[in-house]
Amino acid sequence: MRAIFRAFFIYLFVVVSATLCAEKYITTFQPETPEKFKRFGEYFYDMKNVNPYPIPNVLDRPDGKGKVKTAQEWTQQVRPLVLKYFEDEVYGAIPPRPDTIKFELFESSKNALGGIAERRQYRITVGAKYGERTFHVLLYLPLNAKGTPAFICPNFNGNYTISSEPEVKKIIAYRSRMKTHQRGSYASRIPVAEIVARGYAIATFSYEEIYNDGKSQEIAQKSVYGIFEENPTPKNSIAMWAWGNMRVMDLLQTLPEIDSQKIAVAGHSRMGKTALLTGAFDTRFAYVIVNNSGCMGDALSKRKYGETIKSMFGTHQVGYWFSPALKKYIDNEGTMPLDQHHLLATIAPRMLYTTSATEDYWADPEGQLLGLIHACPIYKLFGATNFPTLDALEIEKPVHANVAYHIRKGKHDMTSYDWNNFIDYAEKCGWKPKTK
């Protein structure tokens, strides 16, 4: 009996010690200088401003006809209403499929990444009433891939910055800032060798080949919008970037080496917002990964902590990412009938992973997790029972439940730690790489 008591108290000591030692993210006031306030005209991290509005229940129908009771009701009646709201009020419409689409393999090697991968470079040419546009996709596959799962993840600075291999085509004039970079300088953000070594394919493209990240009329006209409109104006670039993800999906679905039922879309920051929109409107994506996406991504706008609608349209001048209709909610989030958890819920019952970082206050880590938590009642309609709680704010303790979440130490970024967790969760959900 004494031995049993001793064992019990040892167990209790271990549990209590682990609890006390656990490091958890807590939303706190972050000091801001008077100069910053003068520049931005508001405090972003003032705790007295947090949670000023109630969060609408995701089960409440937007049309006021009671609560959603079944997965069928959600899928057939309510989900289309949610998507219509985000199309009309937030992101604008995603363009249709192009009238023509051509895939050209212009370079390949079966001895890539030190002999562990096959590299392919594709030129995708899309056409419609007002002409054609071209963009480039860099694809790495495990050697002898056969029905392998794949990730699509846009990059920010050009395909050549994701790989140091000299054969990767160097296209420079992307960013409105016109910066150039060293080969492989952003390889840590999409670690292609690590992804391939775990048996997965990875496709990437520069988002600015779809729509250069700027607000000028010239940029809008040179964007892919130019094939659909004679004189496009700066607007809805996130919707256009999501359209680019969908065209890469079109490509991967033609490749027998890829399992077309196991393709994920991933994105960091504004590309995280884009990944979420992509998965919401294109159910071909079985897995949606939303990394550090913040306001108008996975974070709740009604929280009023960190980045806001006002800052995007005002201080940072990125209103062209969205529909002009979103402007009416500047300093007016309380009137928004829906919030970002509704968009997260449209991914159900597919795989969904959202992430935060401890020093990424701008993205509001707690608001990001709350967005995921408030989406989970829709997953429950589909039979899911295992969801994250606010305890998931324990740092680097991933929760791989029916939906997944983690908060990583560090700054606003996408890292090897993130990618290995994305793959761990995929494998928990039954994704198994195959080779011939």
XYZ file of C-alpha atoms in Angstrom:
436
model
C 0.000 0.000 0.000
C 2.843 2.370 0.864
C 4.382 1.725 -2.553
C 1.066 2.609 -4.228
C 0.861 5.922 -2.339
C 4.488 6.688 -3.203
C 3.830 6.016 -6.893
C 0.685 8.171 -6.796
C 2.499 11.134 -5.249
C 5.361 10.820 -7.734
C 2.803 10.864 -10.571
C 1.054 13.867 -9.016
C 4.378 15.707 -8.646
C 5.238 15.092 -12.307
C 1.827 16.311 -13.520
C 1.858 19.425 -11.331
C 5.470 20.231 -12.267
C 4.706 19.900 -15.968
C 1.697 22.173 -15.575
C 3.637 24.808 -13.671
C 6.520 24.702 -16.149
C 4.301 24.928 -19.234
C 4.896 28.142 -21.168
C 1.683 29.635 -22.456
C 1.049 32.610 -24.708
C -1.054 35.314 -23.044
C -2.437 38.331 -24.856
C -0.860 41.383 -23.224
C -0.500 45.103 -23.722
C 2.451 45.792 -25.999
C 4.008 49.244 -25.532
C 3.966 51.610 -28.487
C 5.898 54.829 -28.880
C 4.241 58.243 -29.301
C 5.896 58.383 -32.721
C 4.174 55.160 -33.735
C 0.839 56.465 -32.484
C 1.327 59.677 -34.447
C 2.097 57.675 -37.570
C -0.706 55.127 -37.257
C -3.303 57.184 -35.415
C -4.290 54.352 -33.085
C -2.963 51.894 -30.523
C -3.074 48.333 -31.769
C -2.335 46.475 -28.520
C -4.337 48.344 -25.885
C -6.021 45.710 -23.720
C -8.949 47.947 -22.842
C -9.987 47.817 -26.512
C -9.941 44.009 -26.798
C -13.146 41.995 -27.305
C -15.558 44.939 -27.605
C -18.123 42.934 -29.596
C -19.855 39.568 -29.157
C -18.701 36.820 -31.512
C -21.611 35.565 -33.648
C -22.430 31.888 -33.237
C -21.396 29.991 -36.358
C -24.542 27.867 -36.021
C -26.822 30.902 -36.395
C -28.044 31.075 -39.980
C -27.096 34.328 -41.764
C -30.643 34.531 -43.134
C -32.122 34.613 -39.639
C -33.902 31.263 -40.013
C -32.742 29.734 -36.749
C -29.748 27.518 -36.117
C -28.011 25.041 -38.389
C -28.908 21.567 -37.169
C -27.310 19.151 -39.641
C -24.264 18.859 -41.887
C -26.598 18.601 -44.869
C -28.321 21.878 -43.967
C -24.939 23.568 -43.602
C -23.610 22.205 -46.906
C -26.672 22.778 -49.048
C -28.245 25.908 -47.563
C -25.987 27.862 -45.196
C -22.461 27.408 -46.538
C -23.404 29.077 -49.860
C -24.765 32.078 -47.910
C -21.498 32.356 -45.974
C -19.430 32.210 -49.158
C -21.672 34.814 -50.783
C -21.068 37.184 -47.859
C -17.278 36.847 -48.100
C -17.406 37.254 -51.854
C -19.596 40.360 -51.710
C -18.329 42.055 -48.552
C -14.715 41.005 -47.996
C -12.595 39.553 -50.816
C -14.505 40.150 -54.027
C -15.298 37.460 -56.580
C -12.714 34.889 -57.621
C -12.472 34.984 -61.431
C -13.764 32.011 -63.449
C -11.593 29.363 -65.034
C -9.728 30.749 -68.044
C -11.037 29.961 -71.492
C -7.715 28.285 -72.281
C -4.958 26.869 -70.109
C -1.684 25.323 -71.317
C 0.940 23.484 -69.263
C 4.472 23.460 -70.686
C 7.286 21.532 -69.020
C 10.352 23.577 -69.914
C 12.992 22.068 -67.596
C 13.365 18.929 -65.490
C 15.923 16.789 -63.708
C 15.752 13.449 -61.890
C 18.882 14.283 -59.929
C 17.690 17.288 -57.940
C 18.386 18.276 -54.340
C 21.467 16.126 -54.147
C 19.806 13.139 -55.793
C 16.705 12.761 -53.608
C 14.170 14.489 -55.850
C 12.862 15.107 -59.313
C 12.645 18.790 -60.244
C 10.211 20.101 -62.822
C 9.563 23.638 -64.019
C 6.294 24.406 -65.769
C 5.058 27.395 -67.680
C 1.297 27.892 -67.265
C -0.333 30.083 -69.918
C -3.917 31.178 -69.337
C -6.140 32.938 -71.840
C -9.528 34.630 -72.052
C -11.250 37.387 -74.028
C -8.560 40.038 -73.565
C -5.381 38.039 -74.042
C -2.988 35.692 -72.282
C -0.766 35.731 -69.208
C 1.992 33.329 -68.152
C 3.388 32.276 -64.801
C 5.915 29.666 -63.686
C 5.611 26.728 -61.286
C 8.510 24.987 -59.577
C 7.675 21.401 -58.584
C 9.748 18.942 -56.584
C 8.712 15.280 -56.368
C 10.229 12.383 -54.443
C 12.070 10.026 -56.769
C 9.775 7.278 -58.085
C 6.688 9.064 -56.776
C 3.427 7.251 -57.404
C 0.210 8.813 -56.189
C 2.062 10.935 -53.664
C 0.366 13.692 -51.630
C 1.344 17.243 -52.556
C 1.447 20.757 -51.156
C 0.858 23.953 -53.130
C 2.451 26.956 -51.437
C 3.038 30.309 -53.198
C 6.267 32.181 -52.507
C 6.916 35.900 -52.162
C 10.139 36.610 -54.012
C 10.490 34.225 -56.925
C 10.986 30.491 -57.363
C 14.760 30.932 -57.427
C 14.681 32.181 -53.820
C 13.164 28.880 -52.637
C 15.907 26.742 -54.203
C 19.603 27.409 -54.634
C 19.762 25.116 -57.666
C 21.115 27.173 -60.593
C 18.705 25.590 -63.071
C 15.695 27.215 -61.399
C 14.560 30.039 -63.675
C 15.330 33.468 -62.255
C 12.539 35.963 -62.809
C 13.111 39.205 -60.958
C 10.702 42.082 -61.544
C 7.990 41.005 -59.113
C 7.659 43.183 -56.074
C 6.671 46.805 -56.532
C 9.788 47.497 -54.437
C 11.782 45.775 -57.209
C 14.138 44.001 -54.829
C 16.356 41.184 -56.006
C 17.492 38.328 -53.790
C 20.141 35.651 -53.612
C 19.295 32.180 -54.841
C 17.848 30.116 -52.009
C 17.577 33.132 -49.701
C 14.048 32.124 -48.610
C 14.574 28.353 -48.689
C 13.845 28.091 -44.959
C 10.279 29.285 -45.538
C 9.474 26.398 -47.909
C 12.103 23.732 -47.064
C 11.695 21.680 -50.222
C 14.366 19.112 -49.370
C 12.776 18.328 -45.999
C 9.310 18.066 -47.513
C 10.478 15.749 -50.303
C 12.543 13.658 -47.867
C 9.318 12.878 -46.017
C 7.773 11.624 -49.255
C 5.677 14.627 -50.321
C 5.619 16.735 -53.476
C 5.781 20.538 -53.226
C 4.738 23.056 -55.879
C 5.458 26.765 -55.559
C 5.065 29.898 -57.679
C 5.534 33.611 -57.167
C 2.224 35.181 -56.217
C 3.272 38.380 -57.963
C 3.282 36.675 -61.338
C -0.483 36.521 -60.851
C -0.976 40.044 -59.462
C 1.968 42.258 -58.579
C 1.583 43.398 -54.978
C 0.759 47.058 -55.561
C -2.192 49.368 -56.012
C -1.449 51.161 -59.294
C -3.666 51.038 -62.360
C -0.734 49.733 -64.409
C -0.232 46.801 -62.028
C -3.916 45.881 -62.213
C -3.827 45.949 -66.021
C -0.711 43.762 -66.204
C -2.155 41.278 -63.699
C -4.095 38.188 -64.716
C -7.239 40.298 -64.382
C -6.152 41.681 -67.750
C -7.335 38.544 -69.546
C -10.864 39.007 -68.190
C -11.333 42.791 -68.220
C -10.321 45.408 -70.738
C -9.386 48.026 -68.113
C -9.152 46.343 -64.682
C -8.825 48.542 -61.601
C -6.813 47.725 -58.466
C -8.977 45.382 -56.381
C -9.456 41.891 -54.997
C -5.843 40.736 -55.332
C -6.297 38.005 -52.681
C -9.115 36.588 -54.805
C -6.787 36.652 -57.812
C -3.967 34.975 -55.868
C -6.442 32.265 -54.786
C -7.280 31.824 -58.469
C -3.566 31.187 -59.071
C -3.556 28.386 -56.484
C -6.486 26.830 -58.321
C -4.621 26.858 -61.628
C -1.684 25.034 -60.032
C -4.211 22.498 -58.754
C -5.333 22.103 -62.387
C -1.741 21.280 -63.308
C -1.174 18.772 -60.502
C -4.382 16.955 -61.349
C -2.869 16.069 -64.733
C 0.180 14.368 -63.179
C -0.078 10.620 -62.417
C 2.707 10.944 -59.826
C 0.360 13.051 -57.648
C -2.599 11.759 -55.652
C -5.219 14.306 -56.740
C -7.327 13.468 -53.686
C -4.514 14.465 -51.336
C -3.470 17.976 -52.334
C -3.036 20.696 -49.708
C -2.923 24.448 -50.118
C -0.658 26.324 -47.719
C 0.308 29.932 -47.257
C 2.056 32.337 -44.924
C 0.813 35.813 -43.919
C -1.176 37.334 -46.825
C -0.746 33.992 -48.570
C -2.305 32.409 -45.460
C -5.357 34.582 -46.042
C -5.174 33.434 -49.659
C -4.906 29.738 -48.730
C -8.037 30.023 -46.598
C -9.990 31.702 -49.377
C -8.712 29.117 -51.872
C -9.868 26.186 -49.769
C -13.215 27.810 -49.021
C -14.110 28.197 -52.691
C -12.357 25.125 -54.128
C -13.220 21.862 -52.413
C -10.691 19.948 -54.511
C -8.187 20.912 -51.805
C -8.349 18.206 -49.139
C -6.191 20.106 -46.652
C -5.934 23.838 -45.918
C -2.972 25.324 -44.017
C -3.276 28.897 -42.754
C 0.060 30.111 -41.341
C 0.331 33.394 -39.368
C -2.489 34.942 -41.410
C -3.910 37.419 -38.866
C -6.641 39.925 -39.681
C -8.980 38.819 -42.486
C -7.263 35.428 -42.293
C -7.989 33.257 -39.249
C -8.054 36.012 -36.575
C -11.385 37.395 -35.396
C -11.887 40.966 -36.585
C -14.237 41.699 -33.697
C -11.340 41.141 -31.257
C -9.727 44.503 -32.151
C -6.165 43.491 -31.261
C -3.214 43.905 -33.618
C -3.884 44.381 -37.318
C -7.275 45.854 -38.198
C -9.355 46.578 -41.267
C -8.547 50.256 -40.727
C -4.798 49.654 -40.767
C -4.988 47.653 -43.989
C -6.960 50.303 -45.866
C -5.210 53.233 -44.220
C -1.728 52.974 -42.785
C -0.495 50.047 -44.850
C -2.383 50.888 -48.025
C -3.283 47.306 -48.968
C -6.992 47.846 -49.472
C -6.567 46.480 -53.013
C -6.192 43.039 -51.437
C -9.924 43.127 -50.751
C -13.263 44.177 -52.140
C -13.877 47.937 -51.810
C -17.053 46.936 -49.915
C -14.929 45.995 -46.889
C -14.187 49.671 -46.215
C -17.567 50.217 -44.613
C -16.419 48.091 -41.643
C -13.469 50.354 -40.781
C -13.882 51.138 -37.055
C -17.257 49.479 -37.495
C -16.532 45.780 -36.912
C -19.506 45.527 -34.574
C -21.869 45.669 -37.549
C -20.225 42.769 -39.373
C -22.799 39.958 -39.451
C -20.098 37.277 -39.823
C -16.465 36.946 -38.790
C -13.504 34.868 -39.923
C -14.588 31.740 -38.037
C -17.420 31.452 -40.549
C -14.895 31.255 -43.386
C -12.809 28.709 -41.461
C -15.988 26.666 -40.987
C -16.488 26.393 -44.758
C -13.465 24.059 -44.861
C -15.381 21.406 -42.851
C -15.159 18.454 -42.903
C -11.781 18.701 -44.655
C -8.415 18.954 -42.883
C -7.586 22.378 -41.452
C -4.430 23.637 -39.714
C -3.913 27.166 -38.369
C -0.798 28.522 -36.668
C 0.537 31.445 -34.667
C 3.914 32.708 -33.435
C 4.685 34.103 -29.982
C 6.134 37.403 -31.227
C 3.559 37.914 -33.965
C 1.346 40.228 -31.921
C 0.192 41.913 -35.122
C -1.654 38.699 -36.091
C -3.270 38.313 -32.613
C -2.402 34.688 -31.722
C -5.253 34.326 -29.236
C -7.682 35.767 -31.780
C -6.388 33.280 -34.355
C -6.989 30.312 -32.070
C -10.409 31.673 -31.103
C -11.271 31.860 -34.795
C -10.540 28.150 -35.131
C -12.361 27.248 -31.908
C -15.486 29.161 -32.945
C -15.508 27.298 -36.303
C -15.513 23.860 -34.665
C -19.296 23.526 -34.095
C -19.628 23.055 -37.853
C -17.032 20.262 -37.759
C -19.107 18.718 -34.958
C -22.095 18.536 -37.328
C -19.965 16.230 -39.493
C -19.230 13.929 -36.552
C -15.950 15.380 -35.280
C -15.527 15.328 -31.504
C -11.925 16.306 -30.758
C -11.122 20.037 -30.882
C -8.510 22.452 -29.537
C -9.316 24.719 -26.591
C -7.511 27.827 -25.348
C -5.047 25.432 -23.700
C -3.580 25.091 -27.208
C -1.825 28.432 -26.560
C 0.799 26.363 -24.755
C 3.893 27.135 -26.794
C 5.164 24.445 -29.175
C 2.690 21.861 -27.923
C 0.790 21.170 -31.171
C -2.816 20.020 -30.974
C -3.509 17.607 -33.828
C -7.185 16.909 -33.254
C -10.004 16.900 -35.832
C -8.570 20.303 -36.717
C -5.016 21.312 -35.858
C -3.267 24.282 -34.271
C 0.083 25.259 -32.835
C 1.842 28.373 -31.634
C 5.564 28.467 -32.318
C 8.272 30.476 -30.618
C 9.541 33.372 -32.677
C 8.454 35.945 -35.184
C 6.108 36.200 -38.150
C 7.476 33.480 -40.426
C 7.016 29.982 -41.827
C 9.634 27.496 -40.672
C 10.780 23.897 -40.739
C 9.020 23.415 -37.382
C 5.741 24.435 -38.986
C 6.191 22.203 -42.032
C 7.073 19.113 -40.020
C 3.910 19.606 -37.996
C 1.847 20.074 -41.155
C 3.151 16.709 -42.366
C 2.728 15.037 -38.950
C -0.930 16.066 -38.949
C -1.381 14.850 -42.539
C 0.011 11.464 -41.605
C -2.216 11.301 -38.532
C -5.109 11.836 -40.946
C -3.964 8.932 -43.111
C -1.801 10.551 -45.785
C 0.863 8.017 -46.723
C 3.461 8.755 -49.427
C 3.919 6.094 -52.106
C 6.713 5.181 -54.497
C 6.833 2.810 -57.459
